[in-house]
C-alpha positions as protocol buffer text, in pm:
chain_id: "A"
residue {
  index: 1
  type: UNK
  ca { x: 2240 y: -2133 z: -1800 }
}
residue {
  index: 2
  type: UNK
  ca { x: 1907 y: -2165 z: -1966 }
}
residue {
  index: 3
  type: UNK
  ca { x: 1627 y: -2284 z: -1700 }
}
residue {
  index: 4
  type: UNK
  ca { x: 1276 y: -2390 z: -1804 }
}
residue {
  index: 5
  type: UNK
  ca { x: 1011 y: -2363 z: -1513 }
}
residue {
  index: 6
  type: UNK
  ca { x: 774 y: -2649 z: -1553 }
}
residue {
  index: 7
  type: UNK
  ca { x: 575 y: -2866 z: -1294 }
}
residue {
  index: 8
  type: UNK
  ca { x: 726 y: -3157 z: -1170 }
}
residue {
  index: 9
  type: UNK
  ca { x: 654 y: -3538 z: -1329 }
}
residue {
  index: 10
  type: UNK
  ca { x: 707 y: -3860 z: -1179 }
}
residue {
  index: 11
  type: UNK
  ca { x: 1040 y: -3899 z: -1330 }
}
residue {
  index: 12
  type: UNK
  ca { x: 1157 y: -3553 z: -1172 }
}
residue {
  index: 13
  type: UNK
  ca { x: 1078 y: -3675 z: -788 }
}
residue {
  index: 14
  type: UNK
  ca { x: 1437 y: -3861 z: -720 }
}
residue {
  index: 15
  type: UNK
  ca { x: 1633 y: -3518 z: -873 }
}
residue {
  index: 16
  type: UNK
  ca { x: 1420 y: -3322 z: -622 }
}
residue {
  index: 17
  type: UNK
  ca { x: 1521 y: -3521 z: -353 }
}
residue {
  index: 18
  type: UNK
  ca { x: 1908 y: -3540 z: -414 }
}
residue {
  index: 19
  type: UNK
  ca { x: 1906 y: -3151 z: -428 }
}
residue {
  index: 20
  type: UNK
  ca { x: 1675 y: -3215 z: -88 }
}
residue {
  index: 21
  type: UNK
  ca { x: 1986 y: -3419 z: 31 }
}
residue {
  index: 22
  type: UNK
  ca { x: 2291 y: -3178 z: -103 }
}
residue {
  index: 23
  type: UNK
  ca { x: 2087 y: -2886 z: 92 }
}
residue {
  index: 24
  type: UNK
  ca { x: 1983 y: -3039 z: 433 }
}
residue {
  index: 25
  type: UNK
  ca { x: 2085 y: -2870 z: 741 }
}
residue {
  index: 26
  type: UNK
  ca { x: 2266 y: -3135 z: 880 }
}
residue {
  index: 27
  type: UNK
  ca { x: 2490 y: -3239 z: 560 }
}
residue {
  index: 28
  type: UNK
  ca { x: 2648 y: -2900 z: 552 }
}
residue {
  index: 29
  type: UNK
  ca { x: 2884 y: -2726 z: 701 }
}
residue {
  index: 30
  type: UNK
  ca { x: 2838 y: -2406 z: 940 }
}
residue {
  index: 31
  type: UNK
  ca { x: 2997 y: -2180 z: 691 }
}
residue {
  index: 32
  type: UNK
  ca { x: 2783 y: -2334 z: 413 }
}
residue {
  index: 33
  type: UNK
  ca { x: 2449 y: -2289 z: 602 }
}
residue {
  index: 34
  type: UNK
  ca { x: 2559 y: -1887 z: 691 }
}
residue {
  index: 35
  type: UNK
  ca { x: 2631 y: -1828 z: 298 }
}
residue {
  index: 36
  type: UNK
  ca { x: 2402 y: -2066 z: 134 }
}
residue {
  index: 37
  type: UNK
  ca { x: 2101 y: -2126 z: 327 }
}
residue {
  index: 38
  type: UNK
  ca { x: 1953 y: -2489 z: 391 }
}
residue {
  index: 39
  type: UNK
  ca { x: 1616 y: -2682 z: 393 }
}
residue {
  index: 40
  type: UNK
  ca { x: 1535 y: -2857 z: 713 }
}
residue {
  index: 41
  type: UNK
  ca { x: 1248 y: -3116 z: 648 }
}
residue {
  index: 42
  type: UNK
  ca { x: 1318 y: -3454 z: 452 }
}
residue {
  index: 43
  type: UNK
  ca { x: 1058 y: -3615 z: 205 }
}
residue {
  index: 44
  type: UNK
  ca { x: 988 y: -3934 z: 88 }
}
residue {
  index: 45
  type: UNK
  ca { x: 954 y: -4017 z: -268 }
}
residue {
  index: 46
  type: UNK
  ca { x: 601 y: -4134 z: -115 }
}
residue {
  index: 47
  type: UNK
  ca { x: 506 y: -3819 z: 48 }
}
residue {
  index: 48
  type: UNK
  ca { x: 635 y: -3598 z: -258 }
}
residue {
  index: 49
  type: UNK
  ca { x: 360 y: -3800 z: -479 }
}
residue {
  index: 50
  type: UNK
  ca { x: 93 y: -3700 z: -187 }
}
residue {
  index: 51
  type: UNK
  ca { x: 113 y: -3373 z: -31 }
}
residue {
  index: 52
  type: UNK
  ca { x: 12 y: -3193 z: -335 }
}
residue {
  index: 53
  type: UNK
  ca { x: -268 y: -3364 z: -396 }
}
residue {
  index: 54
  type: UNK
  ca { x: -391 y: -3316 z: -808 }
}
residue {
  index: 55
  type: UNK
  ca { x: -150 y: -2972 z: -793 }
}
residue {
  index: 56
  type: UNK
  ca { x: 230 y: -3068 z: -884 }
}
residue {
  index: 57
  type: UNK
  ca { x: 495 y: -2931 z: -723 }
}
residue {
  index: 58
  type: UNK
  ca { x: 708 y: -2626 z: -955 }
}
residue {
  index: 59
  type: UNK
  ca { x: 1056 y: -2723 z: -1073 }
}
residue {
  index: 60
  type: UNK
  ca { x: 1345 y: -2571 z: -1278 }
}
residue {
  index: 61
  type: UNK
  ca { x: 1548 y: -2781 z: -1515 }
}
residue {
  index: 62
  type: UNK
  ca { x: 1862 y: -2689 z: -1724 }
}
residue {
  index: 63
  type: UNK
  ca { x: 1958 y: -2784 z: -2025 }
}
residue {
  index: 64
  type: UNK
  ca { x: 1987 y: -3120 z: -1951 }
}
residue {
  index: 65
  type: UNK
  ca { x: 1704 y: -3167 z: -1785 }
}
residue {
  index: 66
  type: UNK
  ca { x: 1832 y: -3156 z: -1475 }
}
residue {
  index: 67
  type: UNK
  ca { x: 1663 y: -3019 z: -1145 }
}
residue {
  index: 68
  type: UNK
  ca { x: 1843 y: -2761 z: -1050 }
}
residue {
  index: 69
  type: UNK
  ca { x: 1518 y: -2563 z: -832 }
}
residue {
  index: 70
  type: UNK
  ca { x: 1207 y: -2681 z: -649 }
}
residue {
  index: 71
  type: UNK
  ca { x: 923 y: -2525 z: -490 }
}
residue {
  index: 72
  type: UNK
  ca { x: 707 y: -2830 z: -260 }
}
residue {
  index: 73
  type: UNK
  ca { x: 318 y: -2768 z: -258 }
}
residue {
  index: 74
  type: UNK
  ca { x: 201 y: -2923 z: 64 }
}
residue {
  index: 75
  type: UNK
  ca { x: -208 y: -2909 z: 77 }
}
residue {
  index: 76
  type: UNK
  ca { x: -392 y: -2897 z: 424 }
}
residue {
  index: 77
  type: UNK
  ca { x: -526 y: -3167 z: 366 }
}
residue {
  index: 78
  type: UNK
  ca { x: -222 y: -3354 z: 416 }
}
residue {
  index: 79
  type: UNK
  ca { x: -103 y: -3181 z: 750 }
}
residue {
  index: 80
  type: UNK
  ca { x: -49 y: -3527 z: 895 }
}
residue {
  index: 81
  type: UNK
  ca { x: 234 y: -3691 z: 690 }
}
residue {
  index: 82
  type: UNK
  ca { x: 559 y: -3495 z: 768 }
}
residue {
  index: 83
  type: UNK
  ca { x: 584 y: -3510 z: 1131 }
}
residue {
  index: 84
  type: UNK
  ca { x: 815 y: -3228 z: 1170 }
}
residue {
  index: 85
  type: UNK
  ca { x: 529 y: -2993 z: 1028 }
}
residue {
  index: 86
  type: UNK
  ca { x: 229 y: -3075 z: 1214 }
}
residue {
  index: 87
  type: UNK
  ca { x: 326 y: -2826 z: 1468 }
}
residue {
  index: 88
  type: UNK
  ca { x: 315 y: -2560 z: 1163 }
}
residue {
  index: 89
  type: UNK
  ca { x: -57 y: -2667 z: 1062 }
}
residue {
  index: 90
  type: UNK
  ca { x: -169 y: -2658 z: 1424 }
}
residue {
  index: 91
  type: UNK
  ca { x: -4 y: -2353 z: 1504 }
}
residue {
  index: 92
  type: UNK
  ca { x: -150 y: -2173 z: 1208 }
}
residue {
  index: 93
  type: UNK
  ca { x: -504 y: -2309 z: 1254 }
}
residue {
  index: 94
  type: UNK
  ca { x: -441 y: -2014 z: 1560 }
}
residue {
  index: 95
  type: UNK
  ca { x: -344 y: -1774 z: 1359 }
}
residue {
  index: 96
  type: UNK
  ca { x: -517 y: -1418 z: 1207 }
}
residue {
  index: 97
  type: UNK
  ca { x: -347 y: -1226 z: 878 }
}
residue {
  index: 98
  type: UNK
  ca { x: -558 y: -940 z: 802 }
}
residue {
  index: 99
  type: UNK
  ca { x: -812 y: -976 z: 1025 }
}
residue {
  index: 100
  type: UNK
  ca { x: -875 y: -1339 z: 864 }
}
residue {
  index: 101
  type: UNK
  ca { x: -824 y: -1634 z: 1034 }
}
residue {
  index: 102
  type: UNK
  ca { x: -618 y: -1878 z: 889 }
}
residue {
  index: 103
  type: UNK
  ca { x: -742 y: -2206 z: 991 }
}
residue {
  index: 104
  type: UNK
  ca { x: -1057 y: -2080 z: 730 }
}
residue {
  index: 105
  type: UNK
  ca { x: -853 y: -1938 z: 455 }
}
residue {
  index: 106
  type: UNK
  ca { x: -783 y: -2140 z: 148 }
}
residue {
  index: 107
  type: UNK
  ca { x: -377 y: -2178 z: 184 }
}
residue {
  index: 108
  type: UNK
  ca { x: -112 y: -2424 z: 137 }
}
residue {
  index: 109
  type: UNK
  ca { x: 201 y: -2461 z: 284 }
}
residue {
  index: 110
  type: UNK
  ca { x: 554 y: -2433 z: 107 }
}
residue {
  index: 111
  type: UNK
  ca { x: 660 y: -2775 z: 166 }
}
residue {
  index: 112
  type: UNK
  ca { x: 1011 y: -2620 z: 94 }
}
residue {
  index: 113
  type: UNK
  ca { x: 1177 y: -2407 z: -169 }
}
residue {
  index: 114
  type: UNK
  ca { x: 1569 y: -2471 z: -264 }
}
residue {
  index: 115
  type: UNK
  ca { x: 1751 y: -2372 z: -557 }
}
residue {
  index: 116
  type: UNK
  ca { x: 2119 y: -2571 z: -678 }
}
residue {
  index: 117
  type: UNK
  ca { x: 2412 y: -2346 z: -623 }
}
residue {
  index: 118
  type: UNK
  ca { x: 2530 y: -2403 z: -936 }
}
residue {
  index: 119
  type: UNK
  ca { x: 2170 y: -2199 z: -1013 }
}
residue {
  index: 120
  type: UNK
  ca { x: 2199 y: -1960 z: -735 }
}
residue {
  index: 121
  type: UNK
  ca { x: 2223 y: -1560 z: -815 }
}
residue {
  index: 122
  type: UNK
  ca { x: 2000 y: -1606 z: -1139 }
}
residue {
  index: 123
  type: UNK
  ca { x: 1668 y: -1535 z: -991 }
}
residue {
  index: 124
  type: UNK
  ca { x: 1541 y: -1909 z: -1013 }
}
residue {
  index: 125
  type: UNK
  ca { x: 1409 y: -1853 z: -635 }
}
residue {
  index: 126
  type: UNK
  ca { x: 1143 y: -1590 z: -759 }
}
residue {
  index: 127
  type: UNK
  ca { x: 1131 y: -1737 z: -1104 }
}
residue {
  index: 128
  type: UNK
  ca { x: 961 y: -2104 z: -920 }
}
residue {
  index: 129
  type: UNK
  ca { x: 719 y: -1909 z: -670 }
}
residue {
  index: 130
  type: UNK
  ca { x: 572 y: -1700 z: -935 }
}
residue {
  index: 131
  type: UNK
  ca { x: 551 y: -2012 z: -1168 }
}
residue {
  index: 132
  type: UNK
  ca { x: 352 y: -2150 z: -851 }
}
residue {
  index: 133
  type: UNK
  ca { x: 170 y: -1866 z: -805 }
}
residue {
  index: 134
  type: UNK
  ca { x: 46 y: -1867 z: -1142 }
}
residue {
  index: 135
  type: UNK
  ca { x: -88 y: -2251 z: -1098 }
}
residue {
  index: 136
  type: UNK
  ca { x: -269 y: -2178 z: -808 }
}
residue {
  index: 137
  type: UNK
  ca { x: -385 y: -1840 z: -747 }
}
residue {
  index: 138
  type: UNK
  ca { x: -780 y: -1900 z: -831 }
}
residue {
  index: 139
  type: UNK
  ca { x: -741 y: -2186 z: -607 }
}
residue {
  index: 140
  type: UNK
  ca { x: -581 y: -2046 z: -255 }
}
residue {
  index: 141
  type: UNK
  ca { x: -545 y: -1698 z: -90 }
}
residue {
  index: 142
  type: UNK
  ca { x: -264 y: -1723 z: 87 }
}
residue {
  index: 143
  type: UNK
  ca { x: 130 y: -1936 z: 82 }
}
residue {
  index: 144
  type: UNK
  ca { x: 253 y: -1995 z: 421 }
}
residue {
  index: 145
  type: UNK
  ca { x: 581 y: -2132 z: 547 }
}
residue {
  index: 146
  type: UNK
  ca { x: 793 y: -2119 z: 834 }
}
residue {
  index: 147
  type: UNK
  ca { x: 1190 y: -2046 z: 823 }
}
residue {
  index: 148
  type: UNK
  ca { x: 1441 y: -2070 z: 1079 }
}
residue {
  index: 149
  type: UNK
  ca { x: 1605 y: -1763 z: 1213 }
}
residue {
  index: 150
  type: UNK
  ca { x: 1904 y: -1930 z: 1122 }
}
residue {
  index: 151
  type: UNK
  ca { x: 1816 y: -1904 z: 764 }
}
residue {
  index: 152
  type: UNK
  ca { x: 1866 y: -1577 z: 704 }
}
residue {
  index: 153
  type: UNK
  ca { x: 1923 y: -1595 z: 311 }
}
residue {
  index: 154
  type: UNK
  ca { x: 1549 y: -1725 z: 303 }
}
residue {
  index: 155
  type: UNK
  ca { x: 1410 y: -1471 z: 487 }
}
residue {
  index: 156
  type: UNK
  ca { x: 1593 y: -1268 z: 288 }
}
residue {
  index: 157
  type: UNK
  ca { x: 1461 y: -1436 z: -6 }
}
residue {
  index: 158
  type: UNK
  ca { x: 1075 y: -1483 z: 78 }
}
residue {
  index: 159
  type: UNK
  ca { x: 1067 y: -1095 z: 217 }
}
residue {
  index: 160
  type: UNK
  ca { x: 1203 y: -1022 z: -150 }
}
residue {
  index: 161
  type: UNK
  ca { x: 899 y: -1167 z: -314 }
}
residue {
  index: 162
  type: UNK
  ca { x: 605 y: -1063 z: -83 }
}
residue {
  index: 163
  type: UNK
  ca { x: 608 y: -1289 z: 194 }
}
residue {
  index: 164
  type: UNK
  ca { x: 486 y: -1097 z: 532 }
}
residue {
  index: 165
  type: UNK
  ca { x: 584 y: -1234 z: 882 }
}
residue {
  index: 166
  type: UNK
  ca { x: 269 y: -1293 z: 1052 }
}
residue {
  index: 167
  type: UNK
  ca { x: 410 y: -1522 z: 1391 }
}
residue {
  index: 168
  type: UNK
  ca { x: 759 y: -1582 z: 1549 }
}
residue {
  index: 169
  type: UNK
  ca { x: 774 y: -1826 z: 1829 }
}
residue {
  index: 170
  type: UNK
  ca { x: 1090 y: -2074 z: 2020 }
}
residue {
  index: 171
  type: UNK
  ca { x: 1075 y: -2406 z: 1931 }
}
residue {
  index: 172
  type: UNK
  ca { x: 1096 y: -2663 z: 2227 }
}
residue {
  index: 173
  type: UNK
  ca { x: 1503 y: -2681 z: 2144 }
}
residue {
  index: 174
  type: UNK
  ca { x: 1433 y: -2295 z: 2174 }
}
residue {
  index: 175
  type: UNK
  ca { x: 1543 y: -2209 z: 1835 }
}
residue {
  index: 176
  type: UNK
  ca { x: 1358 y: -1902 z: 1687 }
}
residue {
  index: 177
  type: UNK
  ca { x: 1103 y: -1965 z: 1366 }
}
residue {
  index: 178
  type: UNK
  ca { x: 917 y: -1740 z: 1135 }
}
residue {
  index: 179
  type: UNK
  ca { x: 604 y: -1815 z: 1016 }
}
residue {
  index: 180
  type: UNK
  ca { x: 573 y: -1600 z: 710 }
}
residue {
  index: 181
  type: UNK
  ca { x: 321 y: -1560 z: 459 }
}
residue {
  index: 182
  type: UNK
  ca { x: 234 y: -1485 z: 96 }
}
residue {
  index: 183
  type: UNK
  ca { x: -121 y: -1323 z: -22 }
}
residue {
  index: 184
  type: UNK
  ca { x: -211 y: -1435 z: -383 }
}
């Protein structure tokens, strides 16, 4: 398979979020989550246009143009429109990495990352963070995200390209997170 790494248009927002859909914790099964992984938060085709602000989010396409990989910039700025991560912003507003506090480091948050399994095992995963990387390394310090314990393949995954664990805490349902993060 021959992937291009580009940033996303317009026109590639709905393929992002039917991969979104096809990878959501809740529309697979337990075997499928313990192999494969899984995303947790769901976008809007409204939200996807925001939360990067001017930066675009990284994509991979096949042959046929197809999204078959995604990597979700989601700015500070923009802490407030996905619910489910506010919690993540406020709790890293606490947070020091190298004796740096976060809530004054120039960061943004991996919105999510997810790769099609019919991609999987070709190194598309590192292949969209460095093309993200390369966008917006003179412009942040640091990529932060927060994975599920659960999720082991993306631990897995971010430890492989640099990301460091800087937090684990229970959610209120007490499931374990890990609030990992990237220098640049």
């Amino acid at each position: 398979m021959t992937l291009q790494f580009t940033s996303a248009k317009t026109k590639n927002l709905p393929d992002i979020l039917t991969l979104q859909q096809e990878n959501l914790v809740q529309n697979r099964s337990l075997e499928s989550i313990q192999k494969e992984g899984f995303v947790t938060v769901v976008h809007s085709l409204q939200n996807l246009k925001k939360i990067c602000g001017s930066y675009t989010h990284s994509i991979a396409l096949d042959e046929n143009n197809k999204v078959v990989g995604f990597a979700l910039i989601m700015l500070k700025d923009y802490r407030n429109e996905i619910e489910i991560l506010k919690p993540l912003f406020n709790l890293v507003d606490t947070l020091i990495f190298d004796n740096n506090p976060l809530q004054e480091a120039r960061y943004f948050v991996m919105g999510q990352i997810c790769v099609a399994k019919a991609a999987r095992k070709q190194g598309v995963f590192s292949k969209l963070y460095a093309h993200l990387i390369e966008r917006t390394k003179t412009d942040f310090d640091y990529i932060i995200t927060e994975i599920s314990s659960k999720n082991q393949l993306s631990l897995k995954a971010h430890a492989a390209v640099g990301f460091k664990l800087v937090h684990q805490h229970k959610s209120d349902l007490g499931e374990e997170w890990n609030v990992v993060i990237l220098p640049l």
